[in-house]
C-alpha positions in Angstrom: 101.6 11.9 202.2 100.8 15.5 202.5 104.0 16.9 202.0 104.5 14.9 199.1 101.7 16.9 197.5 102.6 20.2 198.8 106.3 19.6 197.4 104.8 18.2 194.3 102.4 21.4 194.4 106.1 23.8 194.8 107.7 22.1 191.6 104.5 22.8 189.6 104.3 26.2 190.5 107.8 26.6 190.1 107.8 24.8 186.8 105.0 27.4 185.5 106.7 30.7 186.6 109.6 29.2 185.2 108.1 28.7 181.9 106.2 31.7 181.8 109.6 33.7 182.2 110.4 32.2 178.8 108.0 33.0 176.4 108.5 35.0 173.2 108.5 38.1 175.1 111.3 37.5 176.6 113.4 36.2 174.0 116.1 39.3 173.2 115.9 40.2 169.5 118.9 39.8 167.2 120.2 42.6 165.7 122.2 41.5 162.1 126.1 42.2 161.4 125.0 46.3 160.5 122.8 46.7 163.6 119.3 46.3 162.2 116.7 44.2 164.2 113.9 43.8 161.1 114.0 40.6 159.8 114.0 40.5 155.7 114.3 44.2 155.7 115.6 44.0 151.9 113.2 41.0 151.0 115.8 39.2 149.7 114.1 35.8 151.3 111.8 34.3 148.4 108.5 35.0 150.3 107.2 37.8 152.8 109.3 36.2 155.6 108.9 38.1 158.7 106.1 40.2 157.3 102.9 40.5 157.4 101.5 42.5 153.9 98.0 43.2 154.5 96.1 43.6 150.9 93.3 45.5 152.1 90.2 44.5 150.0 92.4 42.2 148.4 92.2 45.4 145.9 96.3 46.0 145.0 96.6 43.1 141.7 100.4 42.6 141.9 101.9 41.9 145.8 104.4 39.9 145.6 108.7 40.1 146.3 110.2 41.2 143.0 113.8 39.7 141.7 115.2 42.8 139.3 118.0 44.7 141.1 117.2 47.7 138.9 114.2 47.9 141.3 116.1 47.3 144.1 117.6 50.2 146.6 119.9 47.4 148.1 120.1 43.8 146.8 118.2 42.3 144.4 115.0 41.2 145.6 112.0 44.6 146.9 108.6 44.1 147.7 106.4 45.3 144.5 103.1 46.3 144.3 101.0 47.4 141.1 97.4 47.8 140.0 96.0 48.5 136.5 92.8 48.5 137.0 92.1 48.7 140.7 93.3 50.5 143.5 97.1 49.6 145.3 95.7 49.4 149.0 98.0 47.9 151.1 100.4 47.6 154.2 103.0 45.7 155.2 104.2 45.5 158.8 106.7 43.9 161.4 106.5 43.3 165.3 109.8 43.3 166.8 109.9 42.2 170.1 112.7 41.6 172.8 114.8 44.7 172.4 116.4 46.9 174.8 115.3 49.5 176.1 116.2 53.2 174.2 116.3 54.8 171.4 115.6 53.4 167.8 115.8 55.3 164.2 113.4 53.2 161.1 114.6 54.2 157.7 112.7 52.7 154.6 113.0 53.5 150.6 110.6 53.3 148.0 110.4 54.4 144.7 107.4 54.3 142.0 104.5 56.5 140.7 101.0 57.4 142.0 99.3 57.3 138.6 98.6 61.1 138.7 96.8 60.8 142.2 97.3 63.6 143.7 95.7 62.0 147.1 98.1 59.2 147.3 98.6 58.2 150.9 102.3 57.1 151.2 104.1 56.4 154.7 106.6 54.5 156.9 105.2 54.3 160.5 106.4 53.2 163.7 104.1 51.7 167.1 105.8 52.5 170.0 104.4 52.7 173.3 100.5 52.2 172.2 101.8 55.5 170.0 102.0 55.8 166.3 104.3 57.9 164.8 104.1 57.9 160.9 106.9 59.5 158.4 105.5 60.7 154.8 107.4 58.9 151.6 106.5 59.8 148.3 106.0 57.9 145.0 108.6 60.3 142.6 109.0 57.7 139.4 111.2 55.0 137.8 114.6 54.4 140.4 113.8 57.9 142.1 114.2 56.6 145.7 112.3 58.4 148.7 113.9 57.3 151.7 112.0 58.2 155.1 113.5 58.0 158.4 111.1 58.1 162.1 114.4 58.6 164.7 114.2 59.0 168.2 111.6 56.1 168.9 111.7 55.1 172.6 111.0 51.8 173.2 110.4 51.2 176.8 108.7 48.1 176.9 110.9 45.8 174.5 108.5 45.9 171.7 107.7 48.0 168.4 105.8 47.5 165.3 107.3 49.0 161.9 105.6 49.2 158.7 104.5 51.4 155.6 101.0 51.7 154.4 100.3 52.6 150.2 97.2 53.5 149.0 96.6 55.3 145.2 94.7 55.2 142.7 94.8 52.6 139.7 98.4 52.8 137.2 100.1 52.9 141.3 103.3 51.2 141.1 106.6 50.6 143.1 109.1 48.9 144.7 110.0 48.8 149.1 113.3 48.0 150.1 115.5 48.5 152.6 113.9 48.9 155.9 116.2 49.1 159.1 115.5 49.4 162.1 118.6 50.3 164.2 119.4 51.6 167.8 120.4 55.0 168.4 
């Protein structure tokens, strides 16, 4: 009888490290056909699919994916933000986990205007390692695309967190598209 629990006790505990050995973290990510591990980096999918847009103070009136390839670096869908009367406040970010260990480069476009504010705080940034490491991108009008790169990112760990953060004053427009993340 005791051995039956202390063998049933084994195959629990081995069960549990077992399953614990499979969780999310250790799932390998999936880079695409070009090498890019973000998921919807062009927004083509209909919604915010494998980001999470942050409208901080809900202050930004127009968040949303926007169909109009003239607006679009690559495809025909970009994330579009605008605000008349109000501030465009926002961020929009990505966790990536599961990747091999190295070296990564982020690239990200956008394109817009800053309404005249000359304090306009535009960037693409990059977690890596409890480290943020942030790449200024500027809002230059109509179809004039900024593209921003962060390279030599060294994940260690399997896990990064890529993103870019708008904030300007009211008239603040644009369009996000294009964001890789690729390895090195």
């Amino acid at each position: 009888m005791m051995s039956k629990k202390i063998v049933s006790l084994l195959l629990m505990a081995g069960m549990v490290v077992t399953l614990a050995g499979c969780g999310g973290s250790g799932a390998k990510a999936q880079a695409d056909e070009n090498g890019n591990y973000v998921i919807n980096g062009s927004f083509e999918e209909a919604d915010f699919t494998g980001w999470n847009v942050t409208n901080i103070d809900d202050v930004t009136e127009e968040l949303d994916i926007y169909t109009r390839d003239t607006d679009c670096y690559e495809g025909v869908q970009s994330l579009h933000f605008y605000s008349g009367s109000s501030d465009v406040n926002f961020t929009a970010e990505q966790t990536i986990s599961g990747l091999e260990a190295g070296s990564y480069k982020l690239t990200g476009h956008i394109q817009g205007e800053a309404a005249g504010d000359e304090n306009a705080s535009v960037y693409f940034y990059a977690v890596v390692g409890g480290n943020t490491v942030t790449a200024d991108a500027s809002l230059d009008g109509y179809v004039n695309w900024y593209t921003s790169e962060l390279s030599g990112l060294n994940v260690t760990d399997g896990e990064i967190t890529i993103g870019v953060s708008v904030t300007t004053a009211p008239g603040g427009w644009g369009t996000i598209d294009d964001i890789t993340l690729v390895k090195e």
